[in-house]
Amino acid sequence: MILQDTIYAVSTAPGKSAISVVRVSGKKAYESVKKISKSMPKKPNHSKLNKIIEKNGDTIDQTITTFYKSPKSYTGEDMVEISFHGGSAVLSKFIGMFEKNKDVRQAKPGEFTRRAFENNKLDLTQVEAVADLVNAETENQRKEAFNQLEGSSSLGLKKIHEKTKNLLAEAEAIIDFSDEDLPKNVYNQILEQIENIITEIDSAVSKNIRSRKIHNGYIVGIIGKTNTGKSSFINKISNQDVSIVTSQPGTTRDVLESYIDIQGLPVRFYDTAGIRRSKSTIENIGISKSKKLAENSDLNLIFIEKKSDLLRFKSYKNKIFVQSKHDIRRTLNKNKDIISISSKTGFGIKNLLKIISKKLIKMSFKEFGHISRERHMRFLSDSKKHLLRAKENKNYDKFCEDIRLALNEISKIYGKTDVEDILEIIFNDFCIGK
Ligand SMILES: Nc1nc2c(ncn2[C@@H]2O[C@H](COP(=O)(O)OP(=O)(O)OP(=O)(O)O)[C@@H](O)[C@H]2O)c(=O)[nH]1
Ligand SMILES: [Mg+2]
């Protein structure tokens, strides 16, 4: 990728808005905007009320223009940000004019952030955090991405990275000994360090399983006997007809999904076929799907008709018992372990959603800023493989080589090795102007 040329892009979303921001980055950023400006900010890192003008002297718009001098900018290069009045006519007029300037070109997706990376303003984990922040839809996703941007995720990984570097240094120091001369305690210490790093990798991986939930959403199964109001419930909380409802037991046959944000928590609810003995092949396929989902979900809402159903679903994990149709019940439920709701009147629904989110939060993340990406996981687990092999290796040359390979894998997380192909994948995910 050529990093010499000066790039520009509209960095705000299209459509009507109060302002639209155009970013320009590169050696000729200042000069190229100055050419079409009435009063550019003269001092670095200052903003100025400016007019963007055409060749014939007509004003396109009054703007706030900010100048960032390298290296104190997002990309690390000279940058100019022009805040226009939002509106497609203003922008298209400006772009039409700016396009003709041979000193600048349109940025590709993620190119500003890529430059920030190339100029060591961000490491790769922070680049990913920027992407996450832009894509964050819930409060928890935002928090996690921001913490990673601040480096708190990097910290956990950095410790592993640092320790592996030290390990390699020490292992290489003892390579000068011949096998017989090698002091046993030195070798044992190194083995201990390897063990220690492997433990840290394992703990990072287990945290990741939790943080992945924030990315992809928690899975909540709606399980239970037929005709207990499961489909009516998913329709009620989704505000639409996700699932068919009839008074006939065995209506739902398939697994149906609905994504709901409960106070910042991304949750995927799944309506399932009611569980009963059935002669229908199709229904039985549905029932086995229900059971499978219940096993793989984070939480199950078990819809019951009467108290004796509690026993029947006793073996299901992570569950909340729910009794619906509160509006037509003669005897009211007094059992605290059963949550009463009505999808007809809405009774108890808010309470149930609150209990669900509390339970999900409790059983998952309390800490933020843990490794959130499959990419990191892959490098960590590859690194662990090399470390395990090093532990078994009695040949010292190969022993060091394994540790070097382990370090190499971890370094890839930060993009410090030859990872051109990985870079392409990551930056292609960005929007233009970021
Ligand atoms: N009065 C009342 N009726 C309800 C309520 N929820 C569901 N029903 C009725 O109960 C019947 C079954 O509802 P569904 O939502 O289809 O039940 P289900 O558990 O999905 O049933 P299957 O798909 O057969 O397993 C329908 O006639 C609904 O109208 C409720 O809160 N109050
Ligand atoms: Mg149903």
mmCIF file of N, CA and C in Angstrom, residues 236-326:
data_model
loop_
_atom_site.group_PDB
_atom_site.id
_atom_site.type_symbol
_atom_site.label_atom_id
_atom_site.label_comp_id
_atom_site.label_asym_id
_atom_site.label_seq_id
_atom_site.Cartn_x
_atom_site.Cartn_y
_atom_site.Cartn_z
ATOM 1 N N LYS A 236 -44.688 -11.114 21.640
ATOM 2 C CA LYS A 236 -44.939 -9.956 22.512
ATOM 3 C C LYS A 236 -43.655 -9.142 22.705
ATOM 4 N N ILE A 237 -42.542 -9.820 23.042
ATOM 5 C CA ILE A 237 -41.319 -9.059 23.326
ATOM 6 C C ILE A 237 -40.677 -8.530 22.050
ATOM 7 N N SER A 238 -41.007 -9.117 20.904
ATOM 8 C CA SER A 238 -40.433 -8.628 19.644
ATOM 9 C C SER A 238 -41.321 -7.563 19.016
ATOM 10 N N ASN A 239 -42.508 -7.391 19.559
ATOM 11 C CA ASN A 239 -43.464 -6.447 18.962
ATOM 12 C C ASN A 239 -43.855 -6.804 17.544
ATOM 13 N N GLN A 240 -43.757 -8.058 17.193
ATOM 14 C CA GLN A 240 -44.205 -8.475 15.860
ATOM 15 C C GLN A 240 -44.458 -9.986 15.836
ATOM 16 N N ASP A 241 -45.103 -10.431 14.774
ATOM 17 C CA ASP A 241 -45.416 -11.859 14.667
ATOM 18 C C ASP A 241 -44.223 -12.636 14.135
ATOM 19 N N VAL A 242 -43.379 -13.066 15.058
ATOM 20 C CA VAL A 242 -42.218 -13.864 14.662
ATOM 21 C C VAL A 242 -42.690 -15.298 14.439
ATOM 22 N N SER A 243 -43.628 -15.723 15.260
ATOM 23 C CA SER A 243 -43.999 -17.119 15.339
ATOM 24 C C SER A 243 -45.516 -17.279 15.225
ATOM 25 N N ILE A 244 -45.946 -18.375 14.618
ATOM 26 C CA ILE A 244 -47.391 -18.621 14.495
ATOM 27 C C ILE A 244 -47.962 -19.042 15.856
ATOM 28 N N VAL A 245 -49.117 -18.460 16.192
ATOM 29 C CA VAL A 245 -49.800 -18.821 17.440
ATOM 30 C C VAL A 245 -51.171 -19.394 17.101
ATOM 31 N N THR A 246 -51.470 -20.585 17.615
ATOM 32 C CA THR A 246 -52.846 -21.112 17.525
ATOM 33 C C THR A 246 -53.156 -21.812 18.839
ATOM 34 N N SER A 247 -54.403 -22.153 19.038
ATOM 35 C CA SER A 247 -54.772 -22.839 20.277
ATOM 36 C C SER A 247 -54.456 -24.336 20.191
ATOM 37 N N GLN A 248 -53.952 -24.734 19.036
ATOM 38 C CA GLN A 248 -53.666 -26.162 18.834
ATOM 39 C C GLN A 248 -52.284 -26.514 19.392
ATOM 40 N N PRO A 249 -52.187 -27.489 20.278
ATOM 41 C CA PRO A 249 -50.864 -27.882 20.778
ATOM 42 C C PRO A 249 -50.003 -28.401 19.619
ATOM 43 N N GLY A 250 -48.735 -28.072 19.643
ATOM 44 C CA GLY A 250 -47.826 -28.552 18.595
ATOM 45 C C GLY A 250 -47.809 -27.632 17.382
ATOM 46 N N THR A 251 -48.075 -26.343 17.598
ATOM 47 C CA THR A 251 -48.081 -25.393 16.473
ATOM 48 C C THR A 251 -46.673 -25.138 15.958
ATOM 49 N N THR A 252 -45.772 -24.817 16.862
ATOM 50 C CA THR A 252 -44.407 -24.479 16.440
ATOM 51 C C THR A 252 -43.622 -25.757 16.160
ATOM 52 N N ARG A 253 -42.961 -25.771 15.020
ATOM 53 C CA ARG A 253 -42.170 -26.963 14.651
ATOM 54 C C ARG A 253 -40.699 -26.638 14.485
ATOM 55 N N ASP A 254 -40.424 -25.363 14.198
ATOM 56 C CA ASP A 254 -39.046 -24.991 13.911
ATOM 57 C C ASP A 254 -38.502 -24.070 15.002
ATOM 58 N N VAL A 255 -37.216 -23.787 14.914
ATOM 59 C CA VAL A 255 -36.625 -22.854 15.863
ATOM 60 C C VAL A 255 -36.661 -21.469 15.227
ATOM 61 N N LEU A 256 -37.248 -20.507 15.926
ATOM 62 C CA LEU A 256 -37.385 -19.157 15.367
ATOM 63 C C LEU A 256 -36.645 -18.151 16.239
ATOM 64 N N GLU A 257 -35.930 -17.248 15.577
ATOM 65 C CA GLU A 257 -35.071 -16.337 16.327
ATOM 66 C C GLU A 257 -35.592 -14.910 16.355
ATOM 67 N N SER A 258 -35.360 -14.238 17.464
ATOM 68 C CA SER A 258 -35.667 -12.815 17.532
ATOM 69 C C SER A 258 -34.592 -12.130 18.372
ATOM 70 N N TYR A 259 -34.005 -11.077 17.791
ATOM 71 C CA TYR A 259 -32.915 -10.358 18.468
ATOM 72 C C TYR A 259 -33.477 -9.191 19.259
ATOM 73 N N ILE A 260 -33.157 -9.145 20.538
ATOM 74 C CA ILE A 260 -33.687 -8.061 21.376
ATOM 75 C C ILE A 260 -32.568 -7.471 22.235
ATOM 76 N N ASP A 261 -32.551 -6.144 22.316
ATOM 77 C CA ASP A 261 -31.566 -5.462 23.139
ATOM 78 C C ASP A 261 -32.223 -5.161 24.489
ATOM 79 N N ILE A 262 -31.798 -5.886 25.524
ATOM 80 C CA ILE A 262 -32.360 -5.609 26.857
ATOM 81 C C ILE A 262 -31.389 -4.704 27.604
ATOM 82 N N GLN A 263 -31.714 -3.464 27.672
ATOM 83 C CA GLN A 263 -30.881 -2.464 28.371
ATOM 84 C C GLN A 263 -29.396 -2.624 28.073
ATOM 85 N N GLY A 264 -29.093 -2.681 26.818
ATOM 86 C CA GLY A 264 -27.689 -2.731 26.427
ATOM 87 C C GLY A 264 -27.137 -4.142 26.293
ATOM 88 N N LEU A 265 -27.951 -5.119 26.578
ATOM 89 C CA LEU A 265 -27.490 -6.498 26.476
ATOM 90 C C LEU A 265 -28.059 -7.137 25.204
ATOM 91 N N PRO A 266 -27.194 -7.582 24.290
ATOM 92 C CA PRO A 266 -27.731 -8.189 23.072
ATOM 93 C C PRO A 266 -28.189 -9.620 23.341
ATOM 94 N N VAL A 267 -29.437 -9.894 23.094
ATOM 95 C CA VAL A 267 -29.963 -11.235 23.399
ATOM 96 C C VAL A 267 -30.701 -11.797 22.192
ATOM 97 N N ARG A 268 -30.406 -13.033 21.878
ATOM 98 C CA ARG A 268 -31.159 -13.731 20.829
ATOM 99 C C ARG A 268 -32.101 -14.739 21.484
ATOM 100 N N PHE A 269 -33.388 -14.466 21.341
ATOM 101 C CA PHE A 269 -34.396 -15.385 21.876
ATOM 102 C C PHE A 269 -34.740 -16.408 20.797
ATOM 103 N N TYR A 270 -34.937 -17.655 21.219
ATOM 104 C CA TYR A 270 -35.330 -18.688 20.264
ATOM 105 C C TYR A 270 -36.613 -19.372 20.717
ATOM 106 N N ASP A 271 -37.651 -19.248 19.905
ATOM 107 C CA ASP A 271 -38.894 -19.973 20.168
ATOM 108 C C ASP A 271 -38.714 -21.386 19.612
ATOM 109 N N THR A 272 -39.248 -22.361 20.324
ATOM 110 C CA THR A 272 -39.030 -23.753 19.893
ATOM 111 C C THR A 272 -40.334 -24.542 19.932
ATOM 112 N N ALA A 273 -40.251 -25.724 19.352
ATOM 113 C CA ALA A 273 -41.413 -26.623 19.375
ATOM 114 C C ALA A 273 -41.664 -27.089 20.801
ATOM 115 N N GLY A 274 -42.928 -27.157 21.200
ATOM 116 C CA GLY A 274 -43.275 -27.639 22.532
ATOM 117 C C GLY A 274 -42.886 -29.107 22.693
ATOM 118 N N ILE A 275 -42.404 -29.446 23.887
ATOM 119 C CA ILE A 275 -41.927 -30.814 24.101
ATOM 120 C C ILE A 275 -43.069 -31.714 24.594
ATOM 121 N N ARG A 276 -43.343 -32.748 23.854
ATOM 122 C CA ARG A 276 -44.351 -33.756 24.239
ATOM 123 C C ARG A 276 -44.061 -35.022 23.436
ATOM 124 N N ARG A 277 -44.748 -36.104 23.804
ATOM 125 C CA ARG A 277 -44.640 -37.320 23.006
ATOM 126 C C ARG A 277 -45.490 -37.119 21.761
ATOM 127 N N SER A 278 -44.898 -37.415 20.596
ATOM 128 C CA SER A 278 -45.667 -37.182 19.370
ATOM 129 C C SER A 278 -45.408 -38.298 18.363
ATOM 130 N N LYS A 279 -46.406 -38.566 17.529
ATOM 131 C CA LYS A 279 -46.227 -39.594 16.484
ATOM 132 C C LYS A 279 -45.776 -38.954 15.179
ATOM 133 N N SER A 280 -45.885 -37.627 15.114
ATOM 134 C CA SER A 280 -45.547 -36.941 13.872
ATOM 135 C C SER A 280 -44.022 -36.840 13.699
ATOM 136 N N THR A 281 -43.542 -37.316 12.545
ATOM 137 C CA THR A 281 -42.095 -37.251 12.280
ATOM 138 C C THR A 281 -41.613 -35.807 12.302
ATOM 139 N N ILE A 282 -42.383 -34.949 11.670
ATOM 140 C CA ILE A 282 -41.971 -33.539 11.584
ATOM 141 C C ILE A 282 -41.893 -32.924 12.975
ATOM 142 N N GLU A 283 -42.929 -33.176 13.771
ATOM 143 C CA GLU A 283 -42.930 -32.603 15.116
ATOM 144 C C GLU A 283 -41.750 -33.134 15.931
ATOM 145 N N ASN A 284 -41.456 -34.418 15.757
ATOM 146 C CA ASN A 284 -40.337 -34.995 16.522
ATOM 147 C C ASN A 284 -38.995 -34.387 16.136
ATOM 148 N N ILE A 285 -38.863 -34.048 14.863
ATOM 149 C CA ILE A 285 -37.621 -33.356 14.450
ATOM 150 C C ILE A 285 -37.552 -32.025 15.183
ATOM 151 N N GLY A 286 -38.710 -31.325 15.219
ATOM 152 C CA GLY A 286 -38.792 -30.042 15.930
ATOM 153 C C GLY A 286 -38.435 -30.196 17.396
ATOM 154 N N ILE A 287 -38.961 -31.241 18.019
ATOM 155 C CA ILE A 287 -38.709 -31.448 19.459
ATOM 156 C C ILE A 287 -37.226 -31.721 19.731
ATOM 157 N N SER A 288 -36.601 -32.499 18.838
ATOM 158 C CA SER A 288 -35.173 -32.736 19.107
ATOM 159 C C SER A 288 -34.357 -31.466 18.882
ATOM 160 N N LYS A 289 -34.854 -30.600 17.994
ATOM 161 C CA LYS A 289 -34.176 -29.297 17.831
ATOM 162 C C LYS A 289 -34.309 -28.462 19.102
ATOM 163 N N SER A 290 -35.493 -28.522 19.721
ATOM 164 C CA SER A 290 -35.717 -27.769 20.967
ATOM 165 C C SER A 290 -34.724 -28.214 22.029
ATOM 166 N N LYS A 291 -34.573 -29.542 22.147
ATOM 167 C CA LYS A 291 -33.704 -30.089 23.196
ATOM 168 C C LYS A 291 -32.247 -29.697 22.966
ATOM 169 N N LYS A 292 -31.867 -29.717 21.688
ATOM 170 C CA LYS A 292 -30.493 -29.353 21.348
ATOM 171 C C LYS A 292 -30.240 -27.880 21.685
ATOM 172 N N LEU A 293 -31.212 -27.053 21.350
ATOM 173 C CA LEU A 293 -31.047 -25.632 21.629
ATOM 174 C C LEU A 293 -30.910 -25.397 23.128
ATOM 175 N N ALA A 294 -31.746 -26.098 23.905
ATOM 176 C CA ALA A 294 -31.710 -25.938 25.360
ATOM 177 C C ALA A 294 -30.324 -26.282 25.910
ATOM 178 N N GLU A 295 -29.663 -27.223 25.240
ATOM 179 C CA GLU A 295 -28.326 -27.614 25.705
ATOM 180 C C GLU A 295 -27.273 -26.569 25.365
ATOM 181 N N ASN A 296 -27.467 -25.903 24.232
ATOM 182 C CA ASN A 296 -26.438 -24.968 23.773
ATOM 183 C C ASN A 296 -26.693 -23.513 24.136
ATOM 184 N N SER A 297 -27.798 -23.258 24.818
ATOM 185 C CA SER A 297 -28.131 -21.856 25.097
ATOM 186 C C SER A 297 -27.427 -21.377 26.358
ATOM 187 N N ASP A 298 -27.430 -20.063 26.556
ATOM 188 C CA ASP A 298 -26.872 -19.505 27.789
ATOM 189 C C ASP A 298 -27.887 -19.575 28.904
ATOM 190 N N LEU A 299 -29.152 -19.509 28.513
ATOM 191 C CA LEU A 299 -30.229 -19.490 29.504
ATOM 192 C C LEU A 299 -31.481 -20.072 28.861
ATOM 193 N N ASN A 300 -32.300 -20.779 29.650
ATOM 194 C CA ASN A 300 -33.558 -21.307 29.122
ATOM 195 C C ASN A 300 -34.735 -20.787 29.929
ATOM 196 N N LEU A 301 -35.746 -20.315 29.211
ATOM 197 C CA LEU A 301 -37.006 -19.974 29.858
ATOM 198 C C LEU A 301 -37.874 -21.212 29.714
ATOM 199 N N ILE A 302 -38.188 -21.857 30.830
ATOM 200 C CA ILE A 302 -38.995 -23.075 30.746
ATOM 201 C C ILE A 302 -40.454 -22.707 31.008
ATOM 202 N N PHE A 303 -41.262 -22.783 29.979
ATOM 203 C CA PHE A 303 -42.683 -22.455 30.106
ATOM 204 C C PHE A 303 -43.436 -23.672 30.629
ATOM 205 N N ILE A 304 -44.135 -23.466 31.753
ATOM 206 C CA ILE A 304 -44.859 -24.588 32.344
ATOM 207 C C ILE A 304 -46.357 -24.289 32.392
ATOM 208 N N GLU A 305 -47.124 -25.355 32.489
ATOM 209 C CA GLU A 305 -48.576 -25.214 32.597
ATOM 210 C C GLU A 305 -48.960 -25.296 34.079
ATOM 211 N N LYS A 306 -48.432 -26.333 34.717
ATOM 212 C CA LYS A 306 -48.765 -26.534 36.137
ATOM 213 C C LYS A 306 -47.512 -26.940 36.916
ATOM 214 N N LYS A 307 -47.654 -26.940 38.224
ATOM 215 C CA LYS A 307 -46.504 -27.157 39.100
ATOM 216 C C LYS A 307 -45.750 -28.452 38.807
ATOM 217 N N SER A 308 -46.504 -29.494 38.470
ATOM 218 C CA SER A 308 -45.846 -30.796 38.287
ATOM 219 C C SER A 308 -44.866 -30.776 37.099
ATOM 220 N N ASP A 309 -44.990 -29.746 36.245
ATOM 221 C CA ASP A 309 -44.042 -29.652 35.119
ATOM 222 C C ASP A 309 -42.621 -29.321 35.590
ATOM 223 N N LEU A 310 -42.540 -28.760 36.807
ATOM 224 C CA LEU A 310 -41.213 -28.386 37.317
ATOM 225 C C LEU A 310 -40.283 -29.593 37.317
ATOM 226 N N LEU A 311 -40.807 -30.717 37.790
ATOM 227 C CA LEU A 311 -40.001 -31.935 37.884
ATOM 228 C C LEU A 311 -39.527 -32.404 36.519
ATOM 229 N N ARG A 312 -40.438 -32.308 35.574
ATOM 230 C CA ARG A 312 -40.161 -32.795 34.231
ATOM 231 C C ARG A 312 -38.962 -32.090 33.593
ATOM 232 N N PHE A 313 -38.781 -30.811 33.937
ATOM 233 C CA PHE A 313 -37.696 -30.042 33.314
ATOM 234 C C PHE A 313 -36.538 -29.801 34.285
ATOM 235 N N LYS A 314 -36.510 -30.597 35.339
ATOM 236 C CA LYS A 314 -35.522 -30.406 36.398
ATOM 237 C C LYS A 314 -34.080 -30.460 35.870
ATOM 238 N N SER A 315 -33.866 -31.359 34.915
ATOM 239 C CA SER A 315 -32.490 -31.580 34.469
ATOM 240 C C SER A 315 -31.993 -30.494 33.503
ATOM 241 N N TYR A 316 -32.873 -29.598 33.068
ATOM 242 C CA TYR A 316 -32.422 -28.551 32.136
ATOM 243 C C TYR A 316 -31.529 -27.556 32.863
ATOM 244 N N LYS A 317 -30.451 -27.149 32.175
ATOM 245 C CA LYS A 317 -29.497 -26.245 32.846
ATOM 246 C C LYS A 317 -29.919 -24.778 32.676
ATOM 247 N N ASN A 318 -29.319 -23.928 33.482
ATOM 248 C CA ASN A 318 -29.524 -22.468 33.433
ATOM 249 C C ASN A 318 -30.944 -22.068 33.065
ATOM 250 N N LYS A 319 -31.850 -22.290 33.980
ATOM 251 C CA LYS A 319 -33.250 -22.079 33.594
ATOM 252 C C LYS A 319 -33.992 -21.099 34.504
ATOM 253 N N ILE A 320 -35.031 -20.531 33.926
ATOM 254 C CA ILE A 320 -35.992 -19.736 34.698
ATOM 255 C C ILE A 320 -37.354 -20.331 34.368
ATOM 256 N N PHE A 321 -38.126 -20.712 35.385
ATOM 257 C CA PHE A 321 -39.469 -21.237 35.111
ATOM 258 C C PHE A 321 -40.442 -20.090 34.900
ATOM 259 N N VAL A 322 -41.249 -20.211 33.862
ATOM 260 C CA VAL A 322 -42.204 -19.157 33.540
ATOM 261 C C VAL A 322 -43.588 -19.780 33.396
ATOM 262 N N GLN A 323 -44.558 -19.134 34.018
ATOM 263 C CA GLN A 323 -45.945 -19.574 33.804
ATOM 264 C C GLN A 323 -46.699 -18.400 33.172
ATOM 265 N N SER A 324 -47.178 -18.642 31.956
ATOM 266 C CA SER A 324 -47.866 -17.563 31.254
ATOM 267 C C SER A 324 -49.385 -17.650 31.478
ATOM 268 N N LYS A 325 -50.107 -16.813 30.781
ATOM 269 C CA LYS A 325 -51.580 -16.748 30.833
ATOM 270 C C LYS A 325 -52.079 -16.331 32.216
ATOM 271 N N HIS A 326 -51.309 -15.464 32.880
ATOM 272 C CA HIS A 326 -51.686 -14.956 34.200
ATOM 273 C C HIS A 326 -53.099 -14.376 34.187
#
